[in-house]
Amino acid sequence: DAGVIQSPRHEVTEMGQEVTLRCKPISGHDYLFWYRQTMMRGLELLIYFNNNVPIDDSGMPEDRFSAKMPNASFSTLKIQPSEPRDSAVYFCASKAVNTGELFFGEGSRLTVL
Amino acid sequence: GESVGLHLPTLSVQEGDNSIINCAYSNSASDYFIWYKQESGKGPQFIIDIRSNMDKRQGQRVTVLLNKTVKHLSLQIAATQPGDSAVYFCAESGGGSNYKLTFGKGTLLTVNP
């Protein structure tokens, strides 16, 4: 299996622009998680899905952030409009039901100028 | 003065020595714990996990110890190798239907050849 696949790996954009991060979970995994990692705050859970349904989005920082999972093999995290403080590495992770292990992607490093 | 960013605890060891990385957690309801390893530029990678009904679990060269009385978790790495150099995170979950993993701030392990 190719593992969790994220794109883009790096994105540099200007304040105010829309950013879309993409994730393909491991096939057969029922849970998908979006995390954000910064030096200041470490790894923070933003939102997670079970069977494509958002279960807990309490970590989403503001209304500028939104996440969707239209099917079992694809999820997006969108920031509109982006701000410099959104600069971070965004990780997607997936897991199978009845297992605890999260499999992480390689991350998307976002820089907002 | 004001902290610019996370000051990661660091541990520096000589190749071949044993390493012990510690983690304190605060949620007494947590019943599932995981250790992750994160190399520079990569996503976190699962090392070992333990449930709260156990106090010790061993893997290949790694051992996790759980002390629920003082809410403390440790990761022991035997015969540390340069490839073990990374940031190590503990994570906890409330278990049941709660699959939110809350990550600690991490410890930077440096192995000197």
mmCIF file of N, CA and C in Angstrom, chain B:
data_model
loop_
_atom_site.group_PDB
_atom_site.id
_atom_site.type_symbol
_atom_site.label_atom_id
_atom_site.label_comp_id
_atom_site.label_asym_id
_atom_site.label_seq_id
_atom_site.Cartn_x
_atom_site.Cartn_y
_atom_site.Cartn_z
ATOM 1 N N GLY B 1 11.835 36.426 29.307
ATOM 2 C CA GLY B 1 11.249 37.008 28.111
ATOM 3 C C GLY B 1 10.207 36.097 27.506
ATOM 4 N N GLU B 2 9.546 36.553 26.485
ATOM 5 C CA GLU B 2 8.475 35.769 25.870
ATOM 6 C C GLU B 2 9.077 34.622 25.080
ATOM 7 N N SER B 3 8.441 33.494 25.166
ATOM 8 C CA SER B 3 8.907 32.331 24.427
ATOM 9 C C SER B 3 8.590 32.495 22.950
ATOM 10 N N VAL B 4 9.589 32.272 22.107
ATOM 11 C CA VAL B 4 9.388 32.380 20.676
ATOM 12 C C VAL B 4 8.706 31.133 20.132
ATOM 13 N N GLY B 5 8.973 30.015 20.717
ATOM 14 C CA GLY B 5 8.406 28.769 20.230
ATOM 15 C C GLY B 5 8.565 27.688 21.254
ATOM 16 N N LEU B 6 8.145 26.496 20.862
ATOM 17 C CA LEU B 6 8.251 25.364 21.762
ATOM 18 C C LEU B 6 9.709 25.102 22.098
ATOM 19 N N HIS B 7 9.999 24.932 23.379
ATOM 20 C CA HIS B 7 11.338 24.513 23.771
ATOM 21 C C HIS B 7 11.253 23.029 24.026
ATOM 22 N N LEU B 8 11.649 22.239 23.019
ATOM 23 C CA LEU B 8 11.532 20.812 23.143
ATOM 24 C C LEU B 8 12.541 20.277 24.142
ATOM 25 N N PRO B 9 12.097 19.409 25.063
ATOM 26 C CA PRO B 9 13.071 18.689 25.868
ATOM 27 C C PRO B 9 13.995 17.914 24.947
ATOM 28 N N THR B 10 15.248 17.834 25.313
ATOM 29 C CA THR B 10 16.194 17.131 24.476
ATOM 30 C C THR B 10 16.914 16.062 25.285
ATOM 31 N N LEU B 11 17.285 15.012 24.583
ATOM 32 C CA LEU B 11 18.032 13.933 25.184
ATOM 33 C C LEU B 11 19.150 13.569 24.211
ATOM 34 N N SER B 12 20.363 13.602 24.702
ATOM 35 C CA SER B 12 21.502 13.262 23.876
ATOM 36 C C SER B 12 22.179 12.030 24.454
ATOM 37 N N VAL B 13 22.369 11.005 23.628
ATOM 38 C CA VAL B 13 22.956 9.763 24.107
ATOM 39 C C VAL B 13 24.037 9.297 23.136
ATOM 40 N N GLN B 14 24.862 8.422 23.623
ATOM 41 C CA GLN B 14 25.885 7.815 22.773
ATOM 42 C C GLN B 14 25.314 6.563 22.104
ATOM 43 N N GLU B 15 25.754 6.344 20.914
ATOM 44 C CA GLU B 15 25.340 5.141 20.184
ATOM 45 C C GLU B 15 25.623 3.899 21.036
ATOM 46 N N GLY B 16 24.639 3.031 21.118
ATOM 47 C CA GLY B 16 24.792 1.809 21.893
ATOM 48 C C GLY B 16 24.228 1.894 23.296
ATOM 49 N N ASP B 17 24.059 3.126 23.804
ATOM 50 C CA ASP B 17 23.457 3.300 25.121
ATOM 51 C C ASP B 17 21.960 3.066 25.042
ATOM 52 N N ASN B 18 21.340 2.896 26.199
ATOM 53 C CA ASN B 18 19.883 2.836 26.264
ATOM 54 C C ASN B 18 19.331 4.239 26.479
ATOM 55 N N SER B 19 18.164 4.501 25.900
ATOM 56 C CA SER B 19 17.514 5.808 26.034
ATOM 57 C C SER B 19 16.190 5.636 26.756
ATOM 58 N N ILE B 20 15.874 6.617 27.570
ATOM 59 C CA ILE B 20 14.559 6.632 28.228
ATOM 60 C C ILE B 20 13.937 8.000 27.998
ATOM 61 N N ILE B 21 12.779 8.002 27.386
ATOM 62 C CA ILE B 21 12.046 9.232 27.113
ATOM 63 C C ILE B 21 10.768 9.200 27.938
ATOM 64 N N ASN B 22 10.520 10.293 28.637
ATOM 65 C CA ASN B 22 9.395 10.344 29.561
ATOM 66 C C ASN B 22 8.269 11.243 29.066
ATOM 67 N N CYS B 23 7.082 10.949 29.555
ATOM 68 C CA CYS B 23 5.908 11.724 29.166
ATOM 69 C C CYS B 23 4.918 11.696 30.322
ATOM 70 N N ALA B 24 4.385 12.866 30.648
ATOM 71 C CA ALA B 24 3.344 12.949 31.658
ATOM 72 C C ALA B 24 2.034 13.283 30.968
ATOM 73 N N TYR B 25 0.952 12.675 31.393
ATOM 74 C CA TYR B 25 -0.346 13.005 30.830
ATOM 75 C C TYR B 25 -1.265 13.463 31.952
ATOM 76 N N SER B 26 -2.317 14.159 31.581
ATOM 77 C CA SER B 26 -3.151 14.785 32.612
ATOM 78 C C SER B 26 -4.539 14.182 32.733
ATOM 79 N N ASN B 27 -4.997 13.511 31.669
ATOM 80 C CA ASN B 27 -6.369 13.013 31.672
ATOM 81 C C ASN B 27 -6.446 11.617 32.286
ATOM 82 N N SER B 28 -6.986 11.531 33.469
ATOM 83 C CA SER B 28 -7.053 10.242 34.148
ATOM 84 C C SER B 28 -8.001 9.265 33.445
ATOM 85 N N ALA B 29 -8.838 9.785 32.536
ATOM 86 C CA ALA B 29 -9.760 8.916 31.795
ATOM 87 C C ALA B 29 -9.108 8.296 30.558
ATOM 88 N N SER B 30 -7.925 8.744 30.223
ATOM 89 C CA SER B 30 -7.239 8.188 29.045
ATOM 90 C C SER B 30 -6.958 6.719 29.263
ATOM 91 N N ASP B 31 -7.254 5.922 28.248
ATOM 92 C CA ASP B 31 -7.034 4.489 28.420
ATOM 93 C C ASP B 31 -6.245 3.873 27.284
ATOM 94 N N TYR B 32 -5.696 4.714 26.430
ATOM 95 C CA TYR B 32 -4.915 4.191 25.321
ATOM 96 C C TYR B 32 -3.801 5.179 25.049
ATOM 97 N N PHE B 33 -2.577 4.651 24.873
ATOM 98 C CA PHE B 33 -1.402 5.507 24.744
ATOM 99 C C PHE B 33 -0.515 4.988 23.611
ATOM 100 N N ILE B 34 0.051 5.933 22.882
ATOM 101 C CA ILE B 34 0.908 5.557 21.745
ATOM 102 C C ILE B 34 2.170 6.403 21.776
ATOM 103 N N TRP B 35 3.248 5.821 21.334
ATOM 104 C CA TRP B 35 4.485 6.564 21.070
ATOM 105 C C TRP B 35 4.692 6.642 19.565
ATOM 106 N N TYR B 36 5.009 7.879 19.126
ATOM 107 C CA TYR B 36 5.324 8.119 17.717
ATOM 108 C C TYR B 36 6.730 8.688 17.587
ATOM 109 N N LYS B 37 7.337 8.401 16.463
ATOM 110 C CA LYS B 37 8.658 8.939 16.120
ATOM 111 C C LYS B 37 8.500 9.820 14.884
ATOM 112 N N GLN B 38 9.079 11.011 14.921
ATOM 113 C CA GLN B 38 9.004 11.890 13.765
ATOM 114 C C GLN B 38 10.396 12.334 13.359
ATOM 115 N N GLU B 39 10.799 11.910 12.179
ATOM 116 C CA GLU B 39 12.067 12.350 11.617
ATOM 117 C C GLU B 39 11.851 13.652 10.871
ATOM 118 N N SER B 40 12.916 14.394 10.702
ATOM 119 C CA SER B 40 12.831 15.714 10.083
ATOM 120 C C SER B 40 12.203 15.630 8.695
ATOM 121 N N GLY B 41 11.180 16.439 8.476
ATOM 122 C CA GLY B 41 10.549 16.504 7.175
ATOM 123 C C GLY B 41 9.575 15.387 6.876
ATOM 124 N N LYS B 42 9.272 14.566 7.885
ATOM 125 C CA LYS B 42 8.376 13.433 7.664
ATOM 126 C C LYS B 42 7.209 13.474 8.643
ATOM 127 N N GLY B 43 6.226 12.645 8.380
ATOM 128 C CA GLY B 43 5.104 12.522 9.294
ATOM 129 C C GLY B 43 5.442 11.610 10.452
ATOM 130 N N PRO B 44 4.689 11.739 11.544
ATOM 131 C CA PRO B 44 4.908 10.843 12.694
ATOM 132 C C PRO B 44 4.702 9.388 12.301
ATOM 133 N N GLN B 45 5.509 8.528 12.894
ATOM 134 C CA GLN B 45 5.473 7.103 12.577
ATOM 135 C C GLN B 45 5.249 6.326 13.875
ATOM 136 N N PHE B 46 4.298 5.402 13.844
ATOM 137 C CA PHE B 46 3.955 4.593 15.014
ATOM 138 C C PHE B 46 5.147 3.766 15.482
ATOM 139 N N ILE B 47 5.340 3.745 16.829
ATOM 140 C CA ILE B 47 6.387 2.898 17.388
ATOM 141 C C ILE B 47 5.760 1.753 18.171
ATOM 142 N N ILE B 48 4.965 2.109 19.194
ATOM 143 C CA ILE B 48 4.397 1.109 20.072
ATOM 144 C C ILE B 48 3.218 1.718 20.810
ATOM 145 N N ASP B 49 2.271 0.884 21.205
ATOM 146 C CA ASP B 49 1.126 1.381 21.956
ATOM 147 C C ASP B 49 0.895 0.511 23.189
ATOM 148 N N ILE B 50 0.046 1.023 24.090
ATOM 149 C CA ILE B 50 -0.269 0.282 25.305
ATOM 150 C C ILE B 50 -1.640 0.714 25.796
ATOM 151 N N ARG B 51 -2.402 -0.228 26.283
ATOM 152 C CA ARG B 51 -3.707 0.090 26.849
ATOM 153 C C ARG B 51 -3.578 0.190 28.363
ATOM 154 N N SER B 52 -4.562 0.815 28.965
ATOM 155 C CA SER B 52 -4.441 1.132 30.392
ATOM 156 C C SER B 52 -4.554 -0.099 31.289
ATOM 157 N N ASN B 53 -4.952 -1.239 30.728
ATOM 158 C CA ASN B 53 -5.013 -2.451 31.549
ATOM 159 C C ASN B 53 -3.653 -3.157 31.614
ATOM 160 N N MET B 54 -2.640 -2.519 31.043
ATOM 161 C CA MET B 54 -1.290 -3.071 31.075
ATOM 162 C C MET B 54 -0.365 -2.034 31.682
ATOM 163 N N ASP B 55 0.785 -2.462 32.206
ATOM 164 C CA ASP B 55 1.755 -1.487 32.688
ATOM 165 C C ASP B 55 3.090 -1.584 31.954
ATOM 166 N N LYS B 56 3.180 -2.570 31.071
ATOM 167 C CA LYS B 56 4.426 -2.723 30.308
ATOM 168 C C LYS B 56 4.122 -3.448 29.009
ATOM 169 N N ARG B 57 4.809 -3.013 27.963
ATOM 170 C CA ARG B 57 4.677 -3.718 26.691
ATOM 171 C C ARG B 57 6.005 -3.595 25.950
ATOM 172 N N GLN B 58 6.418 -4.691 25.368
ATOM 173 C CA GLN B 58 7.713 -4.691 24.687
ATOM 174 C C GLN B 58 7.556 -4.915 23.199
ATOM 175 N N GLY B 59 8.423 -4.213 22.453
ATOM 176 C CA GLY B 59 8.504 -4.421 21.019
ATOM 177 C C GLY B 59 9.947 -4.737 20.672
ATOM 178 N N GLN B 60 10.274 -4.516 19.432
ATOM 179 C CA GLN B 60 11.656 -4.752 19.033
ATOM 180 C C GLN B 60 12.517 -3.571 19.463
ATOM 181 N N ARG B 61 13.389 -3.772 20.415
ATOM 182 C CA ARG B 61 14.286 -2.756 20.987
ATOM 183 C C ARG B 61 13.569 -1.656 21.754
ATOM 184 N N VAL B 62 12.262 -1.683 21.818
ATOM 185 C CA VAL B 62 11.534 -0.656 22.555
ATOM 186 C C VAL B 62 10.625 -1.286 23.604
ATOM 187 N N THR B 63 10.485 -0.555 24.704
ATOM 188 C CA THR B 63 9.591 -0.957 25.790
ATOM 189 C C THR B 63 8.829 0.273 26.238
ATOM 190 N N VAL B 64 7.533 0.138 26.422
ATOM 191 C CA VAL B 64 6.736 1.230 26.962
ATOM 192 C C VAL B 64 6.267 0.826 28.358
ATOM 193 N N LEU B 65 6.421 1.761 29.286
ATOM 194 C CA LEU B 65 5.975 1.557 30.665
ATOM 195 C C LEU B 65 4.895 2.573 30.981
ATOM 196 N N LEU B 66 3.852 2.118 31.623
ATOM 197 C CA LEU B 66 2.742 2.987 31.985
ATOM 198 C C LEU B 66 2.518 2.937 33.496
ATOM 199 N N ASN B 67 2.530 4.103 34.116
ATOM 200 C CA ASN B 67 2.229 4.208 35.540
ATOM 201 C C ASN B 67 1.002 5.087 35.689
ATOM 202 N N LYS B 68 -0.149 4.444 35.857
ATOM 203 C CA LYS B 68 -1.405 5.196 35.904
ATOM 204 C C LYS B 68 -1.560 5.980 37.204
ATOM 205 N N THR B 69 -0.877 5.537 38.231
ATOM 206 C CA THR B 69 -0.990 6.212 39.526
ATOM 207 C C THR B 69 -0.495 7.645 39.447
ATOM 208 N N VAL B 70 0.621 7.814 38.758
ATOM 209 C CA VAL B 70 1.192 9.154 38.634
ATOM 210 C C VAL B 70 1.018 9.707 37.222
ATOM 211 N N LYS B 71 0.239 9.005 36.389
ATOM 212 C CA LYS B 71 -0.027 9.447 35.013
ATOM 213 C C LYS B 71 1.274 9.718 34.262
ATOM 214 N N HIS B 72 2.072 8.684 34.191
ATOM 215 C CA HIS B 72 3.379 8.806 33.568
ATOM 216 C C HIS B 72 3.602 7.658 32.596
ATOM 217 N N LEU B 73 4.214 8.009 31.495
ATOM 218 C CA LEU B 73 4.486 7.053 30.415
ATOM 219 C C LEU B 73 5.961 7.193 30.047
ATOM 220 N N SER B 74 6.618 6.093 29.769
ATOM 221 C CA SER B 74 8.004 6.191 29.308
ATOM 222 C C SER B 74 8.252 5.242 28.150
ATOM 223 N N LEU B 75 9.213 5.634 27.334
ATOM 224 C CA LEU B 75 9.644 4.824 26.192
ATOM 225 C C LEU B 75 11.120 4.523 26.387
ATOM 226 N N GLN B 76 11.450 3.264 26.407
ATOM 227 C CA GLN B 76 12.836 2.848 26.537
ATOM 228 C C GLN B 76 13.301 2.277 25.207
ATOM 229 N N ILE B 77 14.420 2.773 24.737
ATOM 230 C CA ILE B 77 15.015 2.273 23.500
ATOM 231 C C ILE B 77 16.348 1.620 23.854
ATOM 232 N N ALA B 78 16.473 0.358 23.535
ATOM 233 C CA ALA B 78 17.704 -0.367 23.843
ATOM 234 C C ALA B 78 18.709 -0.198 22.713
ATOM 235 N N ALA B 79 19.984 -0.130 23.112
ATOM 236 C CA ALA B 79 21.074 -0.061 22.123
ATOM 237 C C ALA B 79 20.773 0.980 21.054
ATOM 238 N N THR B 80 20.622 2.218 21.489
ATOM 239 C CA THR B 80 20.224 3.310 20.600
ATOM 240 C C THR B 80 21.189 3.448 19.430
ATOM 241 N N GLN B 81 20.600 3.686 18.267
ATOM 242 C CA GLN B 81 21.365 3.806 17.034
ATOM 243 C C GLN B 81 21.196 5.195 16.434
ATOM 244 N N PRO B 82 22.123 5.648 15.582
ATOM 245 C CA PRO B 82 21.966 6.985 14.964
ATOM 246 C C PRO B 82 20.636 7.151 14.247
ATOM 247 N N GLY B 83 20.112 6.083 13.685
ATOM 248 C CA GLY B 83 18.818 6.145 13.012
ATOM 249 C C GLY B 83 17.650 6.388 13.955
ATOM 250 N N ASP B 84 17.884 6.308 15.243
ATOM 251 C CA ASP B 84 16.839 6.588 16.227
ATOM 252 C C ASP B 84 16.708 8.086 16.496
ATOM 253 N N SER B 85 17.631 8.882 15.995
ATOM 254 C CA SER B 85 17.577 10.334 16.194
ATOM 255 C C SER B 85 16.301 10.876 15.561
ATOM 256 N N ALA B 86 15.488 11.525 16.370
ATOM 257 C CA ALA B 86 14.197 12.031 15.896
ATOM 258 C C ALA B 86 13.509 12.730 17.062
ATOM 259 N N VAL B 87 12.326 13.257 16.807
ATOM 260 C CA VAL B 87 11.466 13.761 17.877
ATOM 261 C C VAL B 87 10.466 12.658 18.216
ATOM 262 N N TYR B 88 10.313 12.390 19.499
ATOM 263 C CA TYR B 88 9.412 11.341 19.965
ATOM 264 C C TYR B 88 8.228 11.973 20.682
ATOM 265 N N PHE B 89 7.029 11.564 20.282
ATOM 266 C CA PHE B 89 5.804 12.077 20.874
ATOM 267 C C PHE B 89 5.042 10.956 21.569
ATOM 268 N N CYS B 90 4.525 11.268 22.743
ATOM 269 C CA CYS B 90 3.522 10.385 23.314
ATOM 270 C C CYS B 90 2.156 10.956 22.953
ATOM 271 N N ALA B 91 1.176 10.091 22.869
ATOM 272 C CA ALA B 91 -0.190 10.525 22.567
ATOM 273 C C ALA B 91 -1.142 9.691 23.401
ATOM 274 N N GLU B 92 -2.268 10.294 23.757
ATOM 275 C CA GLU B 92 -3.253 9.616 24.584
ATOM 276 C C GLU B 92 -4.628 9.748 23.977
ATOM 277 N N SER B 93 -5.467 8.788 24.316
ATOM 278 C CA SER B 93 -6.835 8.793 23.831
ATOM 279 C C SER B 93 -7.763 8.373 24.950
ATOM 280 N N GLY B 94 -8.973 8.942 24.920
ATOM 281 C CA GLY B 94 -9.942 8.606 25.958
ATOM 282 C C GLY B 94 -10.569 7.255 25.775
ATOM 283 N N GLY B 95 -10.325 6.637 24.600
ATOM 284 C CA GLY B 95 -10.840 5.302 24.388
ATOM 285 C C GLY B 95 -12.328 5.280 24.129
ATOM 286 N N GLY B 96 -12.930 4.107 24.197
ATOM 287 C CA GLY B 96 -14.337 3.938 23.859
ATOM 288 C C GLY B 96 -14.552 4.350 22.422
ATOM 289 N N SER B 97 -15.512 5.237 22.198
ATOM 290 C CA SER B 97 -15.765 5.715 20.837
ATOM 291 C C SER B 97 -14.993 6.990 20.553
ATOM 292 N N ASN B 98 -14.146 7.374 21.516
ATOM 293 C CA ASN B 98 -13.373 8.594 21.328
ATOM 294 C C ASN B 98 -12.041 8.251 20.697
ATOM 295 N N TYR B 99 -11.877 8.589 19.428
ATOM 296 C CA TYR B 99 -10.639 8.270 18.738
ATOM 297 C C TYR B 99 -9.730 9.482 18.590
ATOM 298 N N LYS B 100 -10.002 10.525 19.347
ATOM 299 C CA LYS B 100 -9.126 11.680 19.301
ATOM 300 C C LYS B 100 -7.837 11.358 20.025
ATOM 301 N N LEU B 101 -6.730 11.486 19.320
ATOM 302 C CA LEU B 101 -5.419 11.331 19.930
ATOM 303 C C LEU B 101 -4.882 12.714 20.255
ATOM 304 N N THR B 102 -4.538 12.928 21.510
ATOM 305 C CA THR B 102 -3.938 14.184 21.936
ATOM 306 C C THR B 102 -2.450 13.957 22.106
ATOM 307 N N PHE B 103 -1.661 14.760 21.399
ATOM 308 C CA PHE B 103 -0.223 14.581 21.399
ATOM 309 C C PHE B 103 0.463 15.469 22.420
ATOM 310 N N GLY B 104 1.539 14.946 23.003
ATOM 311 C CA GLY B 104 2.397 15.749 23.851
ATOM 312 C C GLY B 104 3.297 16.618 22.991
ATOM 313 N N LYS B 105 4.155 17.383 23.642
ATOM 314 C CA LYS B 105 4.985 18.356 22.924
ATOM 315 C C LYS B 105 6.195 17.735 22.253
ATOM 316 N N GLY B 106 6.589 16.549 22.660
ATOM 317 C CA GLY B 106 7.696 15.878 21.996
ATOM 318 C C GLY B 106 9.021 16.038 22.711
ATOM 319 N N THR B 107 9.906 15.079 22.483
ATOM 320 C CA THR B 107 11.278 15.097 22.994
ATOM 321 C C THR B 107 12.215 14.825 21.832
ATOM 322 N N LEU B 108 13.222 15.660 21.717
ATOM 323 C CA LEU B 108 14.204 15.486 20.645
ATOM 324 C C LEU B 108 15.322 14.570 21.140
ATOM 325 N N LEU B 109 15.486 13.446 20.480
ATOM 326 C CA LEU B 109 16.552 12.497 20.805
ATOM 327 C C LEU B 109 17.670 12.632 19.779
ATOM 328 N N THR B 110 18.865 12.858 20.273
ATOM 329 C CA THR B 110 20.038 12.935 19.400
ATOM 330 C C THR B 110 20.989 11.820 19.804
ATOM 331 N N VAL B 111 21.372 11.009 18.829
ATOM 332 C CA VAL B 111 22.275 9.901 19.093
ATOM 333 C C VAL B 111 23.632 10.237 18.482
ATOM 334 N N ASN B 112 24.628 10.272 19.317
ATOM 335 C CA ASN B 112 25.978 10.609 18.876
ATOM 336 C C ASN B 112 26.747 9.344 18.521
ATOM 337 N N PRO B 113 27.352 9.325 17.336
ATOM 338 C CA PRO B 113 28.077 8.113 16.914
ATOM 339 C C PRO B 113 29.365 7.921 17.698
#
